[in-house]
mmCIF file of C-alpha atoms in Angstrom:
data_model
loop_
_atom_site.group_PDB
_atom_site.id
_atom_site.type_symbol
_atom_site.label_atom_id
_atom_site.label_comp_id
_atom_site.label_asym_id
_atom_site.label_seq_id
_atom_site.Cartn_x
_atom_site.Cartn_y
_atom_site.Cartn_z
ATOM 1 C CA MET A 1 0.000 0.000 0.000
ATOM 2 C CA ILE A 2 2.839 2.385 0.842
ATOM 3 C CA GLY A 3 4.579 1.501 -2.406
ATOM 4 C CA LYS A 4 1.427 2.298 -4.338
ATOM 5 C CA ARG A 5 1.166 5.710 -2.661
ATOM 6 C CA MET A 6 4.821 6.458 -3.470
ATOM 7 C CA THR A 7 4.246 5.596 -7.103
ATOM 8 C CA VAL A 8 1.245 7.930 -7.296
ATOM 9 C CA GLY A 9 3.263 10.692 -5.601
ATOM 10 C CA LEU A 10 6.124 10.383 -8.094
ATOM 11 C CA LEU A 11 3.711 10.512 -11.028
ATOM 12 C CA ALA A 12 2.109 13.671 -9.623
ATOM 13 C CA ALA A 13 5.514 15.309 -9.177
ATOM 14 C CA LEU A 14 6.465 14.550 -12.769
ATOM 15 C CA LEU A 15 3.213 16.118 -13.985
ATOM 16 C CA VAL A 16 3.950 19.344 -12.028
ATOM 17 C CA VAL A 17 7.491 19.622 -13.396
ATOM 18 C CA SER A 18 6.292 19.142 -16.949
ATOM 19 C CA ALA A 19 3.615 21.825 -16.422
ATOM 20 C CA VAL A 20 5.872 24.600 -15.061
ATOM 21 C CA GLY A 21 8.759 23.988 -17.443
ATOM 22 C CA ALA A 22 12.506 24.393 -16.951
ATOM 23 C CA GLY A 23 12.244 28.003 -15.835
ATOM 24 C CA GLY A 24 10.235 27.091 -12.759
ATOM 25 C CA PHE A 25 7.125 29.112 -13.826
ATOM 26 C CA PRO A 26 4.146 28.225 -15.957
ATOM 27 C CA ALA A 27 4.312 29.371 -19.576
ATOM 28 C CA SER A 28 1.075 31.317 -19.102
ATOM 29 C CA VAL A 29 2.765 33.515 -16.464
ATOM 30 C CA LEU A 30 5.685 34.342 -18.825
ATOM 31 C CA ALA A 31 3.301 35.552 -21.484
ATOM 32 C CA ALA A 32 1.305 37.650 -19.017
ATOM 33 C CA GLY A 33 4.378 39.589 -17.905
ATOM 34 C CA SER A 34 4.247 38.813 -14.176
ATOM 35 C CA SER A 35 6.623 40.834 -11.999
ATOM 36 C CA ASP A 36 8.126 37.553 -10.845
ATOM 37 C CA ASP A 37 9.559 36.684 -14.275
ATOM 38 C CA ASN A 38 10.404 39.966 -16.112
ATOM 39 C CA ASP A 39 12.228 41.868 -13.410
ATOM 40 C CA SER A 40 15.386 42.311 -15.553
ATOM 41 C CA ARG A 41 16.322 43.165 -19.088
ATOM 42 C CA VAL A 42 17.457 39.610 -19.762
ATOM 43 C CA THR A 43 14.025 38.235 -18.847
ATOM 44 C CA ALA A 44 12.017 41.044 -20.491
ATOM 45 C CA THR A 45 8.579 40.150 -21.819
ATOM 46 C CA ALA A 46 8.199 40.553 -25.584
ATOM 47 C CA ILE A 47 5.314 42.757 -26.676
ATOM 48 C CA ALA A 48 3.992 43.808 -30.081
ATOM 49 C CA VAL A 49 3.435 47.284 -31.461
ATOM 50 C CA ASN A 50 -0.131 48.649 -31.297
ATOM 51 C CA GLU A 51 -1.137 46.136 -28.599
ATOM 52 C CA THR A 52 -1.909 46.812 -24.944
ATOM 53 C CA THR A 53 -0.354 44.788 -22.103
ATOM 54 C CA ASN A 54 -1.782 44.738 -18.540
ATOM 55 C CA SER A 55 0.106 43.824 -15.368
ATOM 56 C CA THR A 56 0.576 44.576 -11.660
ATOM 57 C CA LEU A 57 3.532 45.770 -9.594
ATOM 58 C CA ASP A 58 3.615 43.152 -6.817
ATOM 59 C CA SER A 59 6.025 44.928 -4.481
ATOM 60 C CA GLU A 60 7.505 48.325 -3.790
ATOM 61 C CA ASN A 61 10.802 47.429 -5.463
ATOM 62 C CA ASP A 62 9.252 45.566 -8.358
ATOM 63 C CA SER A 63 10.344 46.406 -11.944
ATOM 64 C CA ASP A 64 8.692 45.011 -15.020
ATOM 65 C CA TRP A 65 10.724 44.891 -18.271
ATOM 66 C CA TYR A 66 9.315 44.665 -21.805
ATOM 67 C CA ALA A 67 11.004 44.228 -25.188
ATOM 68 C CA VAL A 68 9.704 45.646 -28.478
ATOM 69 C CA ASP A 69 11.306 45.657 -31.925
ATOM 70 C CA LEU A 70 11.455 49.059 -33.683
ATOM 71 C CA ASP A 71 12.809 50.266 -37.046
ATOM 72 C CA GLU A 72 15.213 53.173 -37.582
ATOM 73 C CA GLY A 73 13.479 56.365 -38.683
ATOM 74 C CA GLN A 74 10.144 55.532 -37.114
ATOM 75 C CA GLY A 75 8.504 57.592 -34.417
ATOM 76 C CA PHE A 76 7.305 55.663 -31.382
ATOM 77 C CA THR A 77 5.000 56.637 -28.539
ATOM 78 C CA ALA A 78 4.536 54.842 -25.237
ATOM 79 C CA GLU A 79 1.699 55.282 -22.759
ATOM 80 C CA VAL A 80 1.318 53.840 -19.260
ATOM 81 C CA VAL A 81 -2.020 54.200 -17.422
ATOM 82 C CA HIS A 82 -2.386 53.629 -13.664
ATOM 83 C CA THR A 83 -5.691 51.797 -13.969
ATOM 84 C CA ASN A 84 -6.593 51.179 -10.295
ATOM 85 C CA ARG A 85 -5.411 54.438 -8.777
ATOM 86 C CA GLU A 86 -7.518 55.658 -5.864
ATOM 87 C CA ASP A 87 -4.899 57.725 -4.061
ATOM 88 C CA PRO A 88 -3.522 60.549 -6.257
ATOM 89 C CA SER A 89 -0.240 60.394 -4.340
ATOM 90 C CA THR A 90 0.556 56.957 -5.751
ATOM 91 C CA ALA A 91 2.437 56.858 -9.017
ATOM 92 C CA VAL A 92 3.672 54.708 -11.882
ATOM 93 C CA SER A 93 6.627 55.619 -14.142
ATOM 94 C CA PHE A 94 8.552 54.126 -17.049
ATOM 95 C CA ASP A 95 11.839 54.527 -18.990
ATOM 96 C CA VAL A 96 12.826 53.579 -22.549
ATOM 97 C CA TYR A 97 16.251 52.214 -23.622
ATOM 98 C CA ASP A 98 17.698 51.719 -27.095
ATOM 99 C CA PRO A 99 19.652 48.594 -28.206
ATOM 100 C CA SER A 100 22.865 50.207 -26.885
ATOM 101 C CA ASP A 101 21.296 50.588 -23.418
ATOM 102 C CA ASN A 102 21.016 54.379 -23.714
ATOM 103 C CA ARG A 103 17.956 55.906 -22.121
ATOM 104 C CA ILE A 104 15.998 57.818 -24.748
ATOM 105 C CA GLY A 105 12.777 59.770 -25.002
ATOM 106 C CA GLU A 106 11.529 63.316 -25.607
ATOM 107 C CA ALA A 107 8.848 65.177 -23.677
ATOM 108 C CA PRO A 108 6.651 68.246 -24.166
ATOM 109 C CA PHE A 109 8.330 71.489 -23.219
ATOM 110 C CA ASP A 110 5.781 72.101 -20.467
ATOM 111 C CA ARG A 111 6.419 68.673 -18.880
ATOM 112 C CA PRO A 112 10.114 67.903 -19.331
ATOM 113 C CA ILE A 113 10.344 65.769 -16.151
ATOM 114 C CA ASN A 114 6.886 64.441 -15.375
ATOM 115 C CA ALA A 115 6.043 63.207 -18.858
ATOM 116 C CA TYR A 116 7.220 59.683 -18.082
ATOM 117 C CA ARG A 117 5.525 59.589 -14.680
ATOM 118 C CA THR A 118 1.951 59.884 -13.505
ATOM 119 C CA SER A 119 1.123 62.933 -11.433
ATOM 120 C CA PRO A 120 -1.568 63.902 -8.921
ATOM 121 C CA ALA A 121 -3.344 65.659 -11.789
ATOM 122 C CA SER A 122 -3.203 62.720 -14.189
ATOM 123 C CA ASN A 123 -2.963 58.936 -13.973
ATOM 124 C CA ILE A 124 -1.343 58.774 -17.435
ATOM 125 C CA ALA A 125 2.399 58.767 -18.127
ATOM 126 C CA TYR A 126 3.592 59.128 -21.724
ATOM 127 C CA GLY A 127 6.708 59.668 -23.810
ATOM 128 C CA ALA A 128 7.947 59.425 -27.391
ATOM 129 C CA ASP A 129 11.038 59.695 -29.571
ATOM 130 C CA VAL A 130 12.492 59.032 -33.013
ATOM 131 C CA VAL A 131 14.032 55.583 -33.440
ATOM 132 C CA GLU A 132 17.727 56.061 -34.283
ATOM 133 C CA GLN A 133 18.746 52.386 -34.164
ATOM 134 C CA ASP A 134 17.175 49.282 -35.616
ATOM 135 C CA GLY A 135 16.599 46.554 -33.092
ATOM 136 C CA THR A 136 15.041 45.654 -29.791
ATOM 137 C CA HIS A 137 14.143 48.484 -27.429
ATOM 138 C CA TYR A 138 13.341 47.999 -23.761
ATOM 139 C CA ILE A 139 10.763 49.573 -21.471
ATOM 140 C CA ARG A 140 10.982 49.377 -17.686
ATOM 141 C CA VAL A 141 7.869 50.062 -15.570
ATOM 142 C CA GLU A 142 8.134 50.903 -11.855
ATOM 143 C CA GLY A 143 5.784 52.278 -9.185
ATOM 144 C CA ASP A 144 3.963 51.781 -5.917
ATOM 145 C CA GLU A 145 3.148 48.332 -4.639
ATOM 146 C CA GLY A 146 -0.111 46.913 -5.888
ATOM 147 C CA ALA A 147 -0.474 49.340 -8.777
ATOM 148 C CA ASP A 148 -2.286 47.931 -11.777
ATOM 149 C CA TYR A 149 -1.262 49.438 -15.143
ATOM 150 C CA SER A 150 -1.588 49.085 -18.894
ATOM 151 C CA LEU A 151 1.226 49.634 -21.430
ATOM 152 C CA THR A 152 0.711 50.518 -25.106
ATOM 153 C CA VAL A 153 3.436 51.194 -27.732
ATOM 154 C CA GLU A 154 2.602 52.690 -31.135
ATOM 155 C CA THR A 155 4.692 53.817 -34.113
ATOM 156 C CA ASP A 156 4.406 56.706 -36.579
ATOM 157 C CA GLU A 157 5.884 57.208 -40.039
ATOM 158 C CA LEU A 158 7.892 60.451 -40.228
ATOM 159 C CA ASP A 159 9.606 62.106 -43.220
ATOM 160 C CA GLN A 160 12.328 60.674 -45.450
ATOM 161 C CA TYR A 161 15.103 62.529 -43.602
ATOM 162 C CA ASP A 162 14.627 60.860 -40.215
ATOM 163 C CA PRO A 163 16.496 59.995 -38.176
ATOM 164 C CA ASN A 164 18.401 63.301 -38.304
ATOM 165 C CA GLU A 165 18.488 64.203 -34.636
ATOM 166 C CA GLN A 166 22.253 64.465 -34.110
ATOM 167 C CA PRO A 167 25.158 66.156 -35.963
ATOM 168 C CA GLU A 168 26.455 62.829 -37.274
ATOM 169 C CA SER A 169 23.017 61.975 -38.707
ATOM 170 C CA ALA A 170 22.088 65.507 -39.865
ATOM 171 C CA THR A 171 20.696 65.878 -43.393
ATOM 172 C CA HIS A 172 23.200 67.727 -45.616
ATOM 173 C CA ILE A 173 21.722 70.471 -47.791
ATOM 174 C CA GLU A 174 23.099 72.819 -50.477
ATOM 175 C CA SER A 175 22.499 76.422 -51.462
ATOM 176 C CA GLY A 176 19.296 76.814 -53.473
ATOM 177 C CA GLU A 177 17.775 73.634 -52.035
ATOM 178 C CA THR A 178 14.302 73.379 -50.511
ATOM 179 C CA VAL A 179 13.526 70.592 -48.058
ATOM 180 C CA ALA A 180 10.014 69.415 -47.249
ATOM 181 C CA GLY A 181 9.787 67.743 -43.858
ATOM 182 C CA THR A 182 7.301 66.617 -41.252
ATOM 183 C CA LEU A 183 7.692 67.459 -37.592
ATOM 184 C CA THR A 184 6.042 66.073 -34.468
ATOM 185 C CA GLY A 185 6.267 67.348 -30.927
ATOM 186 C CA TYR A 186 8.945 64.775 -30.107
ATOM 187 C CA ASP A 187 10.905 65.170 -33.359
ATOM 188 C CA ARG A 188 14.062 67.276 -33.778
ATOM 189 C CA ASP A 189 15.054 67.753 -37.429
ATOM 190 C CA LEU A 190 18.697 68.698 -37.936
ATOM 191 C CA TYR A 191 20.218 69.914 -41.243
ATOM 192 C CA ALA A 192 23.880 70.613 -42.063
ATOM 193 C CA LEU A 193 25.253 73.250 -44.472
ATOM 194 C CA ASP A 194 28.950 73.840 -45.268
ATOM 195 C CA LEU A 195 29.871 77.542 -45.395
ATOM 196 C CA GLU A 196 32.921 79.689 -46.045
ATOM 197 C CA GLN A 197 33.753 82.655 -43.855
ATOM 198 C CA GLY A 198 31.921 85.782 -45.019
ATOM 199 C CA GLU A 199 29.105 84.019 -46.853
ATOM 200 C CA THR A 200 25.579 85.219 -46.107
ATOM 201 C CA VAL A 201 22.730 82.734 -45.701
ATOM 202 C CA ASN A 202 19.068 83.517 -46.283
ATOM 203 C CA VAL A 203 16.629 80.946 -44.890
ATOM 204 C CA THR A 204 12.926 81.028 -45.713
ATOM 205 C CA GLY A 205 10.420 78.916 -43.813
ATOM 206 C CA ASN A 206 6.928 77.963 -44.890
ATOM 207 C CA THR A 207 4.575 76.218 -42.471
ATOM 208 C CA SER A 208 1.176 76.654 -40.905
ATOM 209 C CA ALA A 209 2.416 75.274 -37.586
ATOM 210 C CA TYR A 210 4.268 77.120 -34.855
ATOM 211 C CA LEU A 211 7.797 75.918 -35.490
ATOM 212 C CA SER A 212 11.122 77.424 -34.411
ATOM 213 C CA LEU A 213 14.436 77.435 -36.251
ATOM 214 C CA TRP A 214 17.810 77.563 -34.537
ATOM 215 C CA VAL A 215 21.213 77.833 -36.249
ATOM 216 C CA ALA A 216 24.504 76.771 -34.655
ATOM 217 C CA ASN A 217 28.125 76.743 -35.793
ATOM 218 C CA SER A 218 30.443 73.755 -35.978
ATOM 219 C CA SER A 219 31.131 73.900 -32.224
ATOM 220 C CA VAL A 220 28.034 71.786 -31.602
ATOM 221 C CA PRO A 221 29.089 68.683 -29.620
ATOM 222 C CA SER A 222 28.140 65.245 -30.808
ATOM 223 C CA PRO A 223 26.070 63.762 -29.384
ATOM 224 C CA MET A 224 24.266 66.959 -28.482
ATOM 225 C CA PRO A 225 23.039 67.545 -24.932
ATOM 226 C CA GLU A 226 19.342 66.899 -24.431
ATOM 227 C CA ASP A 227 18.474 70.576 -24.880
ATOM 228 C CA TYR A 228 15.253 71.659 -26.503
ATOM 229 C CA TYR A 229 17.144 74.508 -28.181
ATOM 230 C CA PHE A 230 20.785 75.050 -29.050
ATOM 231 C CA SER A 231 23.022 76.376 -26.301
ATOM 232 C CA ASP A 232 24.050 80.024 -26.389
ATOM 233 C CA ASN A 233 27.655 78.840 -26.643
ATOM 234 C CA TYR A 234 27.228 77.962 -30.320
ATOM 235 C CA THR A 235 23.957 79.581 -31.439
ATOM 236 C CA VAL A 236 24.442 82.137 -34.262
ATOM 237 C CA ALA A 237 20.807 82.879 -35.218
ATOM 238 C CA TYR A 238 17.236 81.827 -34.416
ATOM 239 C CA THR A 239 13.609 82.660 -35.010
ATOM 240 C CA ASP A 240 10.701 81.676 -32.774
ATOM 241 C CA TYR A 241 8.281 81.410 -35.686
ATOM 242 C CA MET A 242 9.489 79.870 -38.925
ATOM 243 C CA HIS A 243 7.124 81.864 -41.141
ATOM 244 C CA GLY A 244 9.528 84.336 -42.737
ATOM 245 C CA PRO A 245 13.164 84.917 -43.658
ATOM 246 C CA LEU A 246 16.133 84.443 -41.375
ATOM 247 C CA SER A 247 19.568 85.792 -42.395
ATOM 248 C CA PHE A 248 23.041 85.505 -40.923
ATOM 249 C CA THR A 249 26.695 85.721 -41.992
ATOM 250 C CA ALA A 250 29.198 82.941 -41.415
ATOM 251 C CA HIS A 251 31.998 84.311 -39.235
ATOM 252 C CA GLN A 252 34.082 81.184 -39.668
ATOM 253 C CA THR A 253 34.481 78.406 -42.198
ATOM 254 C CA GLY A 254 32.830 75.132 -41.249
ATOM 255 C CA THR A 255 29.587 73.181 -41.007
ATOM 256 C CA TYR A 256 26.518 74.984 -39.705
ATOM 257 C CA TYR A 257 23.477 73.180 -38.270
ATOM 258 C CA PHE A 258 19.812 74.117 -38.657
ATOM 259 C CA LYS A 259 17.459 72.728 -36.002
ATOM 260 C CA VAL A 260 13.707 72.717 -36.586
ATOM 261 C CA VAL A 261 11.561 72.159 -33.476
ATOM 262 C CA THR A 262 8.046 72.871 -32.287
ATOM 263 C CA ASN A 263 7.768 76.316 -30.744
ATOM 264 C CA ALA A 264 8.173 76.056 -26.978
ATOM 265 C CA GLU A 265 4.894 77.821 -26.224
ATOM 266 C CA GLU A 266 3.078 75.319 -28.436
ATOM 267 C CA SER A 267 4.876 72.227 -27.126
ATOM 268 C CA THR A 268 2.154 70.704 -24.943
ATOM 269 C CA LEU A 269 0.384 67.405 -24.564
ATOM 270 C CA GLY A 270 -2.151 68.525 -27.133
ATOM 271 C CA THR A 271 0.497 69.016 -29.862
ATOM 272 C CA PHE A 272 3.075 66.466 -28.742
ATOM 273 C CA PHE A 273 1.772 63.684 -30.987
ATOM 274 C CA GLU A 274 0.609 65.860 -33.895
ATOM 275 C CA SER A 275 2.450 65.946 -37.243
ATOM 276 C CA SER A 276 3.141 69.293 -38.929
ATOM 277 C CA PRO A 277 4.484 69.640 -42.505
ATOM 278 C CA TYR A 278 6.943 72.408 -43.344
ATOM 279 C CA GLU A 279 9.311 73.671 -46.049
ATOM 280 C CA MET A 280 12.700 75.323 -45.633
ATOM 281 C CA SER A 281 14.678 77.025 -48.422
ATOM 282 C CA VAL A 282 18.328 77.985 -48.083
ATOM 283 C CA ASP A 283 20.251 80.417 -50.329
ATOM 284 C CA VAL A 284 23.912 81.341 -49.910
ATOM 285 C CA ALA A 285 25.329 84.638 -51.232
ATOM 286 C CA GLY A 286 28.855 85.978 -51.423
ATOM 287 C CA GLN A 287 30.549 82.814 -52.560
ATOM 288 C CA ASN A 288 34.163 83.392 -53.680
ATOM 289 C CA ASN A 289 34.737 81.556 -56.959
ATOM 290 C CA SER A 290 38.009 83.296 -57.927
ATOM 291 C CA SER A 291 41.158 81.191 -58.214
ATOM 292 C CA PRO A 292 43.913 81.824 -55.663
ATOM 293 C CA PRO A 293 47.127 83.500 -56.890
ATOM 294 C CA THR A 294 49.897 81.254 -58.176
ATOM 295 C CA ASP A 295 53.677 81.513 -58.052
ATOM 296 C CA ASP A 296 54.204 79.495 -61.253
ATOM 297 C CA PRO A 297 56.350 81.634 -63.659
ATOM 298 C CA ASP A 298 54.870 79.792 -66.635
ATOM 299 C CA ASP A 299 51.458 81.161 -65.698
ATOM 300 C CA GLU A 300 52.864 84.701 -65.572
ATOM 301 C CA GLU A 301 54.406 84.300 -69.049
ATOM 302 C CA ARG A 302 51.107 83.082 -70.434
ATOM 303 C CA ASN A 303 49.342 86.086 -68.924
ATOM 304 C CA GLU A 304 51.818 88.620 -70.450
ATOM 305 C CA THR A 305 51.116 90.310 -73.837
ATOM 306 C CA PRO A 306 53.133 88.644 -76.643
ATOM 307 C CA ASN A 307 56.002 90.654 -78.217
ATOM 308 C CA GLY A 308 55.054 92.747 -81.195
ATOM 309 C CA THR A 309 51.420 93.092 -80.109
ATOM 310 C CA ASP A 310 50.079 96.636 -79.715
ATOM 311 C CA ASP A 311 46.815 98.182 -78.629
ATOM 312 C CA SER A 312 45.558 98.427 -82.184
ATOM 313 C CA ASN A 313 45.646 94.644 -82.511
ATOM 314 C CA GLU A 314 43.743 94.270 -79.244
ATOM 315 C CA ASN A 315 41.115 96.734 -80.435
ATOM 316 C CA LYS A 316 40.930 94.905 -83.729
ATOM 317 C CA ASN A 317 40.333 91.625 -81.943
ATOM 318 C CA GLU A 318 37.637 93.209 -79.822
ATOM 319 C CA ASN A 319 35.927 94.618 -82.919
ATOM 320 C CA ASP A 320 36.176 91.282 -84.695
ATOM 321 C CA SER A 321 34.643 89.453 -81.725
ATOM 322 C CA THR A 322 31.677 91.838 -81.552
ATOM 323 C CA GLU A 323 30.762 91.692 -85.266
ATOM 324 C CA PRO A 324 28.190 89.002 -86.080
ATOM 325 C CA SER A 325 29.046 86.521 -88.803
ATOM 326 C CA SER A 326 26.512 84.835 -91.026
ATOM 327 C CA GLY A 327 28.922 82.068 -91.956
ATOM 328 C CA VAL A 328 28.570 82.840 -95.782
ATOM 329 C CA ASP A 329 30.841 85.234 -97.829
ATOM 330 C CA ASP A 330 28.991 88.151 -99.510
ATOM 331 C CA PRO A 331 30.539 88.836 -103.038
ATOM 332 C CA GLU A 332 29.532 92.535 -103.030
ATOM 333 C CA ARG A 333 30.951 93.035 -99.563
ATOM 334 C CA THR A 334 34.127 91.184 -100.639
ATOM 335 C CA GLU A 335 34.607 93.330 -103.786
ATOM 336 C CA GLU A 336 33.955 96.517 -101.851
ATOM 337 C CA SER A 337 36.453 95.358 -99.253
ATOM 338 C CA ASP A 338 39.059 94.749 -101.971
ATOM 339 C CA ARG A 339 38.491 98.231 -103.444
ATOM 340 C CA THR A 340 38.769 99.761 -99.996
ATOM 341 C CA GLU A 341 41.996 97.930 -99.326
ATOM 342 C CA SER A 342 43.408 99.064 -102.741
ATOM 343 C CA ASP A 343 42.504 102.703 -102.083
ATOM 344 C CA GLU A 344 44.016 102.517 -98.683
ATOM 345 C CA SER A 345 47.201 101.015 -100.205
ATOM 346 C CA ASN A 346 47.473 103.798 -102.835
ATOM 347 C CA GLN A 347 46.892 106.457 -100.245
ATOM 348 C CA SER A 348 49.563 104.866 -98.147
ATOM 349 C CA ASP A 349 52.042 104.911 -101.101
ATOM 350 C CA GLU A 350 51.307 108.594 -101.847
ATOM 351 C CA THR A 351 51.719 109.415 -98.221
ATOM 352 C CA ASP A 352 55.054 107.646 -98.202
ATOM 353 C CA GLU A 353 56.242 109.569 -101.325
ATOM 354 C CA ASP A 354 55.209 112.943 -99.888
ATOM 355 C CA SER A 355 56.854 112.040 -96.677
ATOM 356 C CA SER A 356 60.067 111.127 -98.594
ATOM 357 C CA ASP A 357 60.047 114.468 -100.540
ATOM 358 C CA ASN A 358 59.456 116.415 -97.409
ATOM 359 C CA THR A 359 62.301 114.564 -95.799
ATOM 360 C CA ASP A 360 64.678 115.392 -98.714
ATOM 361 C CA ASP A 361 63.716 119.083 -98.670
ATOM 362 C CA THR A 362 64.209 119.134 -94.970
ATOM 363 C CA ASP A 363 67.636 117.536 -95.342
ATOM 364 C CA ASP A 364 68.696 120.091 -98.037
ATOM 365 C CA SER A 365 67.501 123.019 -95.998
ATOM 366 C CA THR A 366 69.279 121.683 -92.997
ATOM 367 C CA SER A 367 72.479 121.264 -95.062
ATOM 368 C CA ASP A 368 72.337 124.872 -96.381
ATOM 369 C CA GLU A 369 71.722 126.222 -92.950
ATOM 370 C CA SER A 370 74.651 124.202 -91.699
ATOM 371 C CA ASP A 371 76.945 125.583 -94.459
ATOM 372 C CA GLU A 372 75.939 129.142 -93.741
ATOM 373 C CA THR A 373 76.490 128.577 -90.065
ATOM 374 C CA ASP A 374 79.951 127.154 -90.763
ATOM 375 C CA LYS A 375 80.794 130.115 -93.035
ATOM 376 C CA ASP A 376 79.635 132.691 -90.502
ATOM 377 C CA SER A 377 81.564 130.867 -87.856
ATOM 378 C CA SER A 378 84.697 130.946 -90.040
ATOM 379 C CA ASP A 379 84.351 134.693 -90.762
ATOM 380 C CA SER A 380 83.837 135.382 -87.115
ATOM 381 C CA THR A 381 86.967 133.418 -86.332
ATOM 382 C CA ASP A 382 89.002 135.416 -88.922
ATOM 383 C CA ASP A 383 87.769 138.700 -87.487
ATOM 384 C CA THR A 384 88.727 137.525 -84.034
ATOM 385 C CA GLU A 385 92.233 136.625 -85.240
ATOM 386 C CA ASP A 386 92.635 140.059 -86.935
ATOM 387 C CA GLU A 387 91.533 141.819 -83.798
ATOM 388 C CA THR A 388 94.021 139.768 -81.838
ATOM 389 C CA SER A 389 96.785 140.722 -84.330
ATOM 390 C CA ASP A 390 95.906 144.434 -83.985
ATOM 391 C CA GLU A 391 96.013 144.113 -80.236
ATOM 392 C CA SER A 392 99.466 142.517 -80.618
ATOM 393 C CA ASP A 393 100.706 145.462 -82.796
ATOM 394 C CA GLN A 394 99.347 147.905 -80.273
ATOM 395 C CA SER A 395 101.258 146.055 -77.604
ATOM 396 C CA ASP A 396 104.467 146.433 -79.669
ATOM 397 C CA ASP A 397 103.852 150.196 -80.036
ATOM 398 C CA ALA A 398 103.387 150.422 -76.290
ATOM 399 C CA ASP A 399 106.755 148.741 -75.840
ATOM 400 C CA GLU A 400 108.386 151.236 -78.142
ATOM 401 C CA THR A 401 106.827 154.122 -76.227
ATOM 402 C CA SER A 402 108.153 152.623 -73.036
ATOM 403 C CA ASP A 403 111.690 152.562 -74.552
ATOM 404 C CA GLN A 404 111.425 156.162 -75.589
ATOM 405 C CA SER A 405 110.339 157.099 -72.080
ATOM 406 C CA ASP A 406 113.396 155.365 -70.688
ATOM 407 C CA GLU A 407 115.692 157.252 -73.005
ATOM 408 C CA THR A 408 114.087 160.552 -72.030
ATOM 409 C CA ASP A 409 114.587 159.720 -68.388
ATOM 410 C CA GLU A 410 118.285 158.997 -68.976
ATOM 411 C CA ASP A 411 118.774 162.319 -70.794
ATOM 412 C CA SER A 412 117.119 164.153 -67.975
ATOM 413 C CA SER A 413 119.371 162.432 -65.494
ATOM 414 C CA ASP A 414 122.513 163.475 -67.390
ATOM 415 C CA LEU A 415 121.418 167.071 -67.449
ATOM 416 C CA SER A 416 120.744 167.007 -63.759
ATOM 417 C CA ASP A 417 124.250 165.738 -63.086
ATOM 418 C CA CYS A 418 125.732 168.605 -64.960
#
């Protein structure tokens, strides 16, 4: 009898083991997401998009983990409702993690902290973000003991540029380009434009929504801090309402970033999940297309005017380049051209002959004048020599007079002695 009871007991034990499985818990509990089996990321309960999961936090330190697969570029929203709340002071909260275990999630500007947590005024916690990595994302739910809750995850299709939330994923644009995007309250569209120092940028926005545009220089860190706007440390321009033009000048060469966000005053729960289309056009002025100077001597020689080329040839080339050509020779115009060239040649010959005669006459006149000048010069020289000779004779006469004076003095001396 005892042996029979032992046999029955062993059979019952085997049936229990086969029912609960190797993990120690029934398969039905794993699917329901009990706090006893999904209290870590490794044991997270898989859920599907657009489906609602219900569960209970069994203890004060209980954490329930869920896993959901999301695609890059999608927008996702998550909502947790505290379904059995009677005391407004009790709360339920949740966090979202990407495949790299980074906590992610945006919130309305008016609820930057409490968005992912229920509050005394509301038993609903919500959050959303743009998916920047393909793969499994994780949601952790925490709260007061005994709190019943529901969890729902949904996805949205955004524009073709998403994800472009960070500098490394920013959409590159060019001057003259117009981008057409779609923005939600949790979306941050980032565009990149390469500029040279001194270039002026004119940005024109077109949207019926209240969107803001912020521009930053290349000092933006990557990844960016979780700021709704750009920091003043690298902001160069902004407009609160992207309905008109925005202009600025690049004070340094580099990549500039354009951030389109929902206007802060309009960023509320009512607009957080709404989609708003917009257009943004960018035009750059003051681009320097000139080539830098070169020290190559061959380039300088090519730029110099060839020897034997004068201004008349340059003018002729300019006139030739401005005259239209039909591509067919006109006989009348050709004959007239020949006659004109012949007349010009004859006139040139006559001009040369007259010039030659004038030159000969000028040479003869110059020769005669030279002969007369030489003759006058010779006569003047002869007169000068004659005058010099007369002066010499006068000098001789003066000498003779001096001799006579000496003789007179001697005679006077002899008479005095007597």
